[in-house]
């Protein structure tokens, strides 16, 4: 008995399923992506499933294709934030795909070139993907993300070396939306006295009255969405050092909370943490 496969339905269903799986992998790794990159990654994942319609390949070629397509889809969606972070993203995306395709042992399931055609209606399949994503969000909301302690580091900024207590938060994903530069978040009050006078004066004026920074200091603004709403954070080029490890090309964005938010003075995400050896 032959199975009729509608290519448009195959692509649309796999596009939506891949979006849910990519979002789930990002949740588990504390990563986020733009809507455009999510659509691009989902489209790449949907296109990769067309191997189901190709003639059967030798097993090594099918495995190589599956690994390459998995890594390519994750790279399109999240980029390559670092070897370990990228490997975790690929691992979780592959694991979620494996769980979804675990029904290969069920009667009626067809597979070709390590791509599986599940004997379920598209609506039920998409509902299952959405349910898994909702479950992941619920678990993270109840139990929180993994916590890591603070560590001593030095922030090189505007010619000054500023000692900081850095905290690795897997959920921290602030980035420069224009150039894509990685951002670390610095609490301004604890480091104020260690900053150069011109930068200190500029930041004082900004946090006191929202005064525009003078030209020449290299200050730019990074949009930030917090529980209190959207805001702009002043940021300047910086480098972060921990022992012999140095991470250049960063933006240090400053915030001035009404009260200290913890023992940390600098917050960083997975990509920067990997390079400083956390």
mmCIF file of N, CA and C in Angstrom, residues 45-155:
data_model
loop_
_atom_site.group_PDB
_atom_site.id
_atom_site.type_symbol
_atom_site.label_atom_id
_atom_site.label_comp_id
_atom_site.label_asym_id
_atom_site.label_seq_id
_atom_site.Cartn_x
_atom_site.Cartn_y
_atom_site.Cartn_z
ATOM 1 N N UNK A 45 14.742 23.638 8.836
ATOM 2 C CA UNK A 45 14.383 22.320 9.368
ATOM 3 C C UNK A 45 13.325 21.664 8.492
ATOM 4 N N UNK A 46 12.341 22.453 8.066
ATOM 5 C CA UNK A 46 11.294 21.898 7.205
ATOM 6 C C UNK A 46 11.875 21.411 5.878
ATOM 7 N N UNK A 47 12.790 22.211 5.303
ATOM 8 C CA UNK A 47 13.400 21.817 4.033
ATOM 9 C C UNK A 47 14.234 20.539 4.187
ATOM 10 N N UNK A 48 14.865 20.378 5.356
ATOM 11 C CA UNK A 48 15.712 19.194 5.553
ATOM 12 C C UNK A 48 14.891 17.901 5.575
ATOM 13 N N UNK A 49 13.599 17.999 5.902
ATOM 14 C CA UNK A 49 12.771 16.791 5.955
ATOM 15 C C UNK A 49 12.422 16.256 4.569
ATOM 16 N N UNK A 50 12.732 17.019 3.521
ATOM 17 C CA UNK A 50 12.466 16.526 2.164
ATOM 18 C C UNK A 50 13.307 15.299 1.836
ATOM 19 N N UNK A 51 14.317 15.023 2.679
ATOM 20 C CA UNK A 51 15.096 13.796 2.492
ATOM 21 C C UNK A 51 14.223 12.563 2.642
ATOM 22 N N UNK A 52 13.072 12.730 3.292
ATOM 23 C CA UNK A 52 12.126 11.620 3.421
ATOM 24 C C UNK A 52 11.655 11.120 2.062
ATOM 25 N N UNK A 53 11.627 12.023 1.075
ATOM 26 C CA UNK A 53 11.120 11.680 -0.250
ATOM 27 C C UNK A 53 12.215 11.199 -1.197
ATOM 28 N N UNK A 54 13.467 11.287 -0.766
ATOM 29 C CA UNK A 54 14.583 10.876 -1.616
ATOM 30 C C UNK A 54 14.743 9.357 -1.600
ATOM 31 N N UNK A 55 15.432 8.796 -2.587
ATOM 32 C CA UNK A 55 15.723 7.355 -2.540
ATOM 33 C C UNK A 55 16.538 7.024 -1.298
ATOM 34 N N UNK A 56 16.428 5.811 -0.801
ATOM 35 C CA UNK A 56 17.172 5.435 0.415
ATOM 36 C C UNK A 56 18.682 5.628 0.240
ATOM 37 N N UNK A 57 19.312 6.203 1.274
ATOM 38 C CA UNK A 57 20.758 6.428 1.263
ATOM 39 C C UNK A 57 21.448 5.362 2.102
ATOM 40 N N UNK A 58 22.751 5.191 1.904
ATOM 41 C CA UNK A 58 23.519 4.329 2.816
ATOM 42 C C UNK A 58 23.451 4.893 4.236
ATOM 43 N N UNK A 59 23.491 4.017 5.225
ATOM 44 C CA UNK A 59 23.346 4.441 6.623
ATOM 45 C C UNK A 59 24.341 5.518 7.032
ATOM 46 N N UNK A 60 25.640 5.409 6.688
ATOM 47 C CA UNK A 60 26.571 6.478 7.099
ATOM 48 C C UNK A 60 26.206 7.846 6.512
ATOM 49 N N UNK A 61 25.744 7.837 5.257
ATOM 50 C CA UNK A 61 25.362 9.101 4.634
ATOM 51 C C UNK A 61 24.121 9.686 5.307
ATOM 52 N N UNK A 62 23.171 8.833 5.664
ATOM 53 C CA UNK A 62 21.958 9.308 6.335
ATOM 54 C C UNK A 62 22.283 9.896 7.700
ATOM 55 N N UNK A 63 23.183 9.245 8.447
ATOM 56 C CA UNK A 63 23.574 9.755 9.767
ATOM 57 C C UNK A 63 24.305 11.088 9.624
ATOM 58 N N UNK A 64 25.229 11.170 8.647
ATOM 59 C CA UNK A 64 25.968 12.410 8.430
ATOM 60 C C UNK A 64 25.028 13.552 8.050
ATOM 61 N N UNK A 65 24.055 13.252 7.200
ATOM 62 C CA UNK A 65 23.086 14.266 6.794
ATOM 63 C C UNK A 65 22.262 14.738 7.988
ATOM 64 N N UNK A 66 21.862 13.803 8.837
ATOM 65 C CA UNK A 66 21.040 14.157 9.999
ATOM 66 C C UNK A 66 21.816 15.049 10.957
ATOM 67 N N UNK A 67 23.091 14.725 11.201
ATOM 68 C CA UNK A 67 23.914 15.543 12.096
ATOM 69 C C UNK A 67 24.128 16.933 11.503
ATOM 70 N N UNK A 68 24.463 16.975 10.198
ATOM 71 C CA UNK A 68 24.724 18.255 9.546
ATOM 72 C C UNK A 68 23.472 19.130 9.514
ATOM 73 N N UNK A 69 22.316 18.516 9.233
ATOM 74 C CA UNK A 69 21.080 19.301 9.180
ATOM 75 C C UNK A 69 20.703 19.813 10.563
ATOM 76 N N UNK A 70 20.900 19.010 11.597
ATOM 77 C CA UNK A 70 20.609 19.435 12.971
ATOM 78 C C UNK A 70 21.478 20.633 13.356
ATOM 79 N N UNK A 71 22.781 20.529 13.107
ATOM 80 C CA UNK A 71 23.693 21.625 13.442
ATOM 81 C C UNK A 71 23.394 22.857 12.599
ATOM 82 N N UNK A 72 23.073 22.652 11.325
ATOM 83 C CA UNK A 72 22.773 23.784 10.460
ATOM 84 C C UNK A 72 21.522 24.523 10.893
ATOM 85 N N UNK A 73 20.481 23.787 11.277
ATOM 86 C CA UNK A 73 19.237 24.417 11.725
ATOM 87 C C UNK A 73 19.476 25.237 12.991
ATOM 88 N N UNK A 74 20.201 24.678 13.945
ATOM 89 C CA UNK A 74 20.487 25.398 15.192
ATOM 90 C C UNK A 74 21.343 26.634 14.912
ATOM 91 N N UNK A 75 22.319 26.509 14.010
ATOM 92 C CA UNK A 75 23.176 27.655 13.683
ATOM 93 C C UNK A 75 22.376 28.772 13.032
ATOM 94 N N UNK A 76 21.448 28.432 12.157
ATOM 95 C CA UNK A 76 20.612 29.448 11.522
ATOM 96 C C UNK A 76 19.766 30.168 12.560
ATOM 97 N N UNK A 77 19.240 29.426 13.524
ATOM 98 C CA UNK A 77 18.326 30.000 14.515
ATOM 99 C C UNK A 77 19.066 30.776 15.597
ATOM 100 N N UNK A 78 20.128 30.190 16.153
ATOM 101 C CA UNK A 78 20.790 30.787 17.313
ATOM 102 C C UNK A 78 22.214 31.265 17.041
ATOM 103 N N UNK A 79 22.714 31.031 15.838
ATOM 104 C CA UNK A 79 24.106 31.343 15.601
ATOM 105 C C UNK A 79 24.997 30.306 16.272
ATOM 106 N N UNK A 80 26.276 30.639 16.405
ATOM 107 C CA UNK A 80 27.225 29.752 17.089
ATOM 108 C C UNK A 80 27.801 30.526 18.264
ATOM 109 N N UNK A 81 27.110 30.508 19.439
ATOM 110 C CA UNK A 81 27.524 31.338 20.567
ATOM 111 C C UNK A 81 28.777 30.856 21.277
ATOM 112 N N UNK A 82 29.311 29.741 20.889
ATOM 113 C CA UNK A 82 30.463 29.145 21.549
ATOM 114 C C UNK A 82 30.352 27.629 21.429
ATOM 115 N N UNK A 83 31.470 26.946 21.532
ATOM 116 C CA UNK A 83 31.463 25.504 21.280
ATOM 117 C C UNK A 83 30.528 24.765 22.220
ATOM 118 N N UNK A 84 30.680 25.012 23.529
ATOM 119 C CA UNK A 84 29.850 24.282 24.490
ATOM 120 C C UNK A 84 28.381 24.681 24.395
ATOM 121 N N UNK A 85 28.125 25.977 24.275
ATOM 122 C CA UNK A 85 26.734 26.434 24.178
ATOM 123 C C UNK A 85 26.076 25.882 22.917
ATOM 124 N N UNK A 86 26.817 25.899 21.801
ATOM 125 C CA UNK A 86 26.279 25.387 20.552
ATOM 126 C C UNK A 86 26.027 23.884 20.648
ATOM 127 N N UNK A 87 26.956 23.165 21.287
ATOM 128 C CA UNK A 87 26.787 21.717 21.444
ATOM 129 C C UNK A 87 25.566 21.416 22.314
ATOM 130 N N UNK A 88 25.343 22.218 23.371
ATOM 131 C CA UNK A 88 24.160 22.004 24.214
ATOM 132 C C UNK A 88 22.879 22.258 23.429
ATOM 133 N N UNK A 89 22.862 23.323 22.642
ATOM 134 C CA UNK A 89 21.676 23.618 21.828
ATOM 135 C C UNK A 89 21.387 22.478 20.855
ATOM 136 N N UNK A 90 22.434 22.019 20.171
ATOM 137 C CA UNK A 90 22.253 20.913 19.223
ATOM 138 C C UNK A 90 21.794 19.647 19.938
ATOM 139 N N UNK A 91 22.377 19.387 21.120
ATOM 140 C CA UNK A 91 22.012 18.186 21.868
ATOM 141 C C UNK A 91 20.558 18.198 22.305
ATOM 142 N N UNK A 92 20.100 19.334 22.823
ATOM 143 C CA UNK A 92 18.703 19.407 23.257
ATOM 144 C C UNK A 92 17.750 19.383 22.063
ATOM 145 N N UNK A 93 18.125 20.044 20.980
ATOM 146 C CA UNK A 93 17.258 20.007 19.797
ATOM 147 C C UNK A 93 17.152 18.590 19.256
ATOM 148 N N UNK A 94 18.286 17.879 19.219
ATOM 149 C CA UNK A 94 18.260 16.487 18.761
ATOM 150 C C UNK A 94 17.464 15.616 19.725
ATOM 151 N N UNK A 95 17.608 15.863 21.044
ATOM 152 C CA UNK A 95 16.884 15.052 22.029
ATOM 153 C C UNK A 95 15.377 15.263 21.909
ATOM 154 N N UNK A 96 14.959 16.518 21.738
ATOM 155 C CA UNK A 96 13.532 16.791 21.590
ATOM 156 C C UNK A 96 12.989 16.175 20.306
ATOM 157 N N UNK A 97 13.776 16.225 19.238
ATOM 158 C CA UNK A 97 13.375 15.549 17.998
ATOM 159 C C UNK A 97 13.264 14.048 18.218
ATOM 160 N N UNK A 98 14.219 13.488 18.964
ATOM 161 C CA UNK A 98 14.187 12.057 19.235
ATOM 162 C C UNK A 98 12.965 11.649 20.035
ATOM 163 N N UNK A 99 12.601 12.477 21.033
ATOM 164 C CA UNK A 99 11.402 12.177 21.814
ATOM 165 C C UNK A 99 10.154 12.229 20.940
ATOM 166 N N UNK A 100 10.121 13.224 20.056
ATOM 167 C CA UNK A 100 8.965 13.342 19.172
ATOM 168 C C UNK A 100 8.876 12.153 18.226
ATOM 169 N N UNK A 101 10.029 11.682 17.774
ATOM 170 C CA UNK A 101 10.044 10.578 16.806
ATOM 171 C C UNK A 101 10.157 9.220 17.487
ATOM 172 N N UNK A 102 10.025 9.187 18.817
ATOM 173 C CA UNK A 102 10.102 7.916 19.533
ATOM 174 C C UNK A 102 8.991 6.972 19.155
ATOM 175 N N UNK A 103 7.977 7.520 18.512
ATOM 176 C CA UNK A 103 6.852 6.667 18.099
ATOM 177 C C UNK A 103 7.205 5.812 16.896
ATOM 178 N N UNK A 104 8.470 5.768 16.509
ATOM 179 C CA UNK A 104 8.868 4.958 15.357
ATOM 180 C C UNK A 104 8.555 3.480 15.575
ATOM 181 N N UNK A 105 8.376 3.094 16.844
ATOM 182 C CA UNK A 105 8.069 1.691 17.129
ATOM 183 C C UNK A 105 6.591 1.399 16.941
ATOM 184 N N UNK A 106 5.771 2.429 16.733
ATOM 185 C CA UNK A 106 4.344 2.211 16.578
ATOM 186 C C UNK A 106 4.029 1.647 15.192
ATOM 187 N N UNK A 107 2.963 0.881 15.090
ATOM 188 C CA UNK A 107 2.573 0.356 13.773
ATOM 189 C C UNK A 107 2.201 1.497 12.825
ATOM 190 N N UNK A 108 2.569 1.336 11.585
ATOM 191 C CA UNK A 108 2.199 2.323 10.581
ATOM 192 C C UNK A 108 3.204 3.422 10.383
ATOM 193 N N UNK A 109 4.213 3.511 11.239
ATOM 194 C CA UNK A 109 5.229 4.550 11.093
ATOM 195 C C UNK A 109 6.167 4.178 9.955
ATOM 196 N N UNK A 110 6.455 5.155 9.106
ATOM 197 C CA UNK A 110 7.381 4.941 7.998
ATOM 198 C C UNK A 110 8.591 5.843 8.169
ATOM 199 N N UNK A 111 9.763 5.328 7.837
ATOM 200 C CA UNK A 111 11.000 6.090 7.972
ATOM 201 C C UNK A 111 11.850 5.896 6.729
ATOM 202 N N UNK A 112 12.572 6.950 6.366
ATOM 203 C CA UNK A 112 13.483 6.884 5.240
ATOM 204 C C UNK A 112 14.580 7.918 5.464
ATOM 205 N N UNK A 113 15.821 7.491 5.350
ATOM 206 C CA UNK A 113 16.972 8.379 5.542
ATOM 207 C C UNK A 113 16.917 9.079 6.903
ATOM 208 N N UNK A 114 16.518 8.327 7.929
ATOM 209 C CA UNK A 114 16.407 8.797 9.312
ATOM 210 C C UNK A 114 15.375 9.904 9.487
ATOM 211 N N UNK A 115 14.484 10.084 8.534
ATOM 212 C CA UNK A 115 13.343 10.980 8.669
ATOM 213 C C UNK A 115 12.093 10.136 8.836
ATOM 214 N N UNK A 116 11.250 10.545 9.766
ATOM 215 C CA UNK A 116 10.114 9.723 10.169
ATOM 216 C C UNK A 116 8.812 10.376 9.743
ATOM 217 N N UNK A 117 7.901 9.559 9.223
ATOM 218 C CA UNK A 117 6.543 10.004 8.899
ATOM 219 C C UNK A 117 5.609 9.380 9.926
ATOM 220 N N UNK A 118 5.124 10.216 10.869
ATOM 221 C CA UNK A 118 4.303 9.711 11.961
ATOM 222 C C UNK A 118 2.861 9.511 11.510
ATOM 223 N N UNK A 119 2.220 8.439 11.965
ATOM 224 C CA UNK A 119 0.836 8.158 11.566
ATOM 225 C C UNK A 119 -0.176 8.909 12.431
ATOM 226 N N UNK A 120 -0.036 10.211 12.538
ATOM 227 C CA UNK A 120 -0.967 11.033 13.316
ATOM 228 C C UNK A 120 -1.378 12.214 12.461
ATOM 229 N N UNK A 121 -2.519 12.764 12.796
ATOM 230 C CA UNK A 121 -2.991 13.930 12.064
ATOM 231 C C UNK A 121 -2.103 15.137 12.376
ATOM 232 N N UNK A 122 -1.904 16.028 11.390
ATOM 233 C CA UNK A 122 -1.042 17.200 11.623
ATOM 234 C C UNK A 122 -1.461 18.014 12.835
ATOM 235 N N UNK A 123 -2.771 18.190 13.026
ATOM 236 C CA UNK A 123 -3.225 18.976 14.168
ATOM 237 C C UNK A 123 -2.805 18.377 15.493
ATOM 238 N N UNK A 124 -2.907 17.047 15.614
ATOM 239 C CA UNK A 124 -2.497 16.389 16.854
ATOM 240 C C UNK A 124 -0.998 16.490 17.066
ATOM 241 N N UNK A 125 -0.225 16.369 15.986
ATOM 242 C CA UNK A 125 1.226 16.471 16.093
ATOM 243 C C UNK A 125 1.635 17.860 16.576
ATOM 244 N N UNK A 126 1.036 18.890 15.996
ATOM 245 C CA UNK A 126 1.367 20.260 16.403
ATOM 246 C C UNK A 126 0.918 20.520 17.826
ATOM 247 N N UNK A 127 -0.211 19.953 18.214
ATOM 248 C CA UNK A 127 -0.689 20.115 19.589
ATOM 249 C C UNK A 127 0.278 19.479 20.574
ATOM 250 N N UNK A 128 0.837 18.333 20.220
ATOM 251 C CA UNK A 128 1.826 17.680 21.080
ATOM 252 C C UNK A 128 3.082 18.542 21.224
ATOM 253 N N UNK A 129 3.548 19.125 20.110
ATOM 254 C CA UNK A 129 4.729 19.992 20.160
ATOM 255 C C UNK A 129 4.471 21.209 21.051
ATOM 256 N N UNK A 130 3.294 21.816 20.890
ATOM 257 C CA UNK A 130 2.946 22.971 21.709
ATOM 258 C C UNK A 130 2.831 22.581 23.179
ATOM 259 N N UNK A 131 2.315 21.378 23.439
ATOM 260 C CA UNK A 131 2.200 20.921 24.819
ATOM 261 C C UNK A 131 3.556 20.723 25.475
ATOM 262 N N UNK A 132 4.515 20.167 24.728
ATOM 263 C CA UNK A 132 5.867 19.984 25.275
ATOM 264 C C UNK A 132 6.506 21.340 25.583
ATOM 265 N N UNK A 133 6.331 22.296 24.683
ATOM 266 C CA UNK A 133 6.899 23.626 24.904
ATOM 267 C C UNK A 133 6.263 24.279 26.133
ATOM 268 N N UNK A 134 4.945 24.167 26.264
ATOM 269 C CA UNK A 134 4.261 24.742 27.424
ATOM 270 C C UNK A 134 4.726 24.071 28.716
ATOM 271 N N UNK A 135 4.954 22.757 28.673
ATOM 272 C CA UNK A 135 5.438 22.042 29.851
ATOM 273 C C UNK A 135 6.826 22.537 30.260
ATOM 274 N N UNK A 136 7.706 22.749 29.288
ATOM 275 C CA UNK A 136 9.043 23.252 29.596
ATOM 276 C C UNK A 136 8.973 24.628 30.245
ATOM 277 N N UNK A 137 8.143 25.497 29.697
ATOM 278 C CA UNK A 137 7.998 26.828 30.288
ATOM 279 C C UNK A 137 7.428 26.747 31.699
ATOM 280 N N UNK A 138 6.499 25.840 31.915
ATOM 281 C CA UNK A 138 5.931 25.682 33.248
ATOM 282 C C UNK A 138 6.951 25.188 34.258
ATOM 283 N N UNK A 139 7.770 24.207 33.851
ATOM 284 C CA UNK A 139 8.797 23.687 34.755
ATOM 285 C C UNK A 139 9.819 24.760 35.115
ATOM 286 N N UNK A 140 10.238 25.551 34.123
ATOM 287 C CA UNK A 140 11.204 26.607 34.398
ATOM 288 C C UNK A 140 10.592 27.700 35.267
ATOM 289 N N UNK A 141 9.295 27.969 35.080
ATOM 290 C CA UNK A 141 8.637 28.991 35.898
ATOM 291 C C UNK A 141 8.531 28.540 37.349
ATOM 292 N N UNK A 142 8.308 27.236 37.581
ATOM 293 C CA UNK A 142 8.136 26.726 38.941
ATOM 294 C C UNK A 142 9.482 26.529 39.635
ATOM 295 N N UNK A 143 10.419 25.887 38.941
ATOM 296 C CA UNK A 143 11.684 25.520 39.578
ATOM 297 C C UNK A 143 12.810 26.512 39.305
ATOM 298 N N UNK A 144 12.619 27.419 38.327
ATOM 299 C CA UNK A 144 13.648 28.392 38.015
ATOM 300 C C UNK A 144 14.759 27.793 37.189
ATOM 301 N N UNK A 145 15.650 28.650 36.767
ATOM 302 C CA UNK A 145 16.793 28.208 35.979
ATOM 303 C C UNK A 145 17.951 27.845 36.906
ATOM 304 N N UNK A 146 18.907 27.071 36.418
ATOM 305 C CA UNK A 146 20.052 26.717 37.258
ATOM 306 C C UNK A 146 20.796 27.967 37.725
ATOM 307 N N UNK A 147 21.171 27.963 38.994
ATOM 308 C CA UNK A 147 21.853 29.115 39.577
ATOM 309 C C UNK A 147 23.354 28.839 39.690
ATOM 310 N N UNK A 148 24.140 29.831 39.467
ATOM 311 C CA UNK A 148 25.584 29.730 39.605
ATOM 312 C C UNK A 148 26.063 30.849 40.505
ATOM 313 N N UNK A 149 27.171 30.629 41.192
ATOM 314 C CA UNK A 149 27.683 31.639 42.103
ATOM 315 C C UNK A 149 28.436 32.738 41.379
ATOM 316 N N UNK A 150 28.785 33.775 42.149
ATOM 317 C CA UNK A 150 29.560 34.890 41.606
ATOM 318 C C UNK A 150 31.041 34.521 41.554
ATOM 319 N N UNK A 151 31.777 35.192 40.693
ATOM 320 C CA UNK A 151 33.221 35.019 40.631
ATOM 321 C C UNK A 151 33.858 36.379 40.354
ATOM 322 N N UNK A 152 35.085 36.532 40.799
ATOM 323 C CA UNK A 152 35.796 37.798 40.633
ATOM 324 C C UNK A 152 36.307 37.934 39.208
ATOM 325 N N UNK A 153 36.188 39.128 38.662
ATOM 326 C CA UNK A 153 36.674 39.424 37.317
ATOM 327 C C UNK A 153 37.037 40.900 37.254
ATOM 328 N N UNK A 154 37.618 41.283 36.126
ATOM 329 C CA UNK A 154 38.008 42.678 35.927
ATOM 330 C C UNK A 154 37.421 43.147 34.609
ATOM 331 N N UNK A 155 36.708 44.270 34.651
ATOM 332 C CA UNK A 155 36.118 44.863 33.452
ATOM 333 C C UNK A 155 36.999 46.019 32.994
#
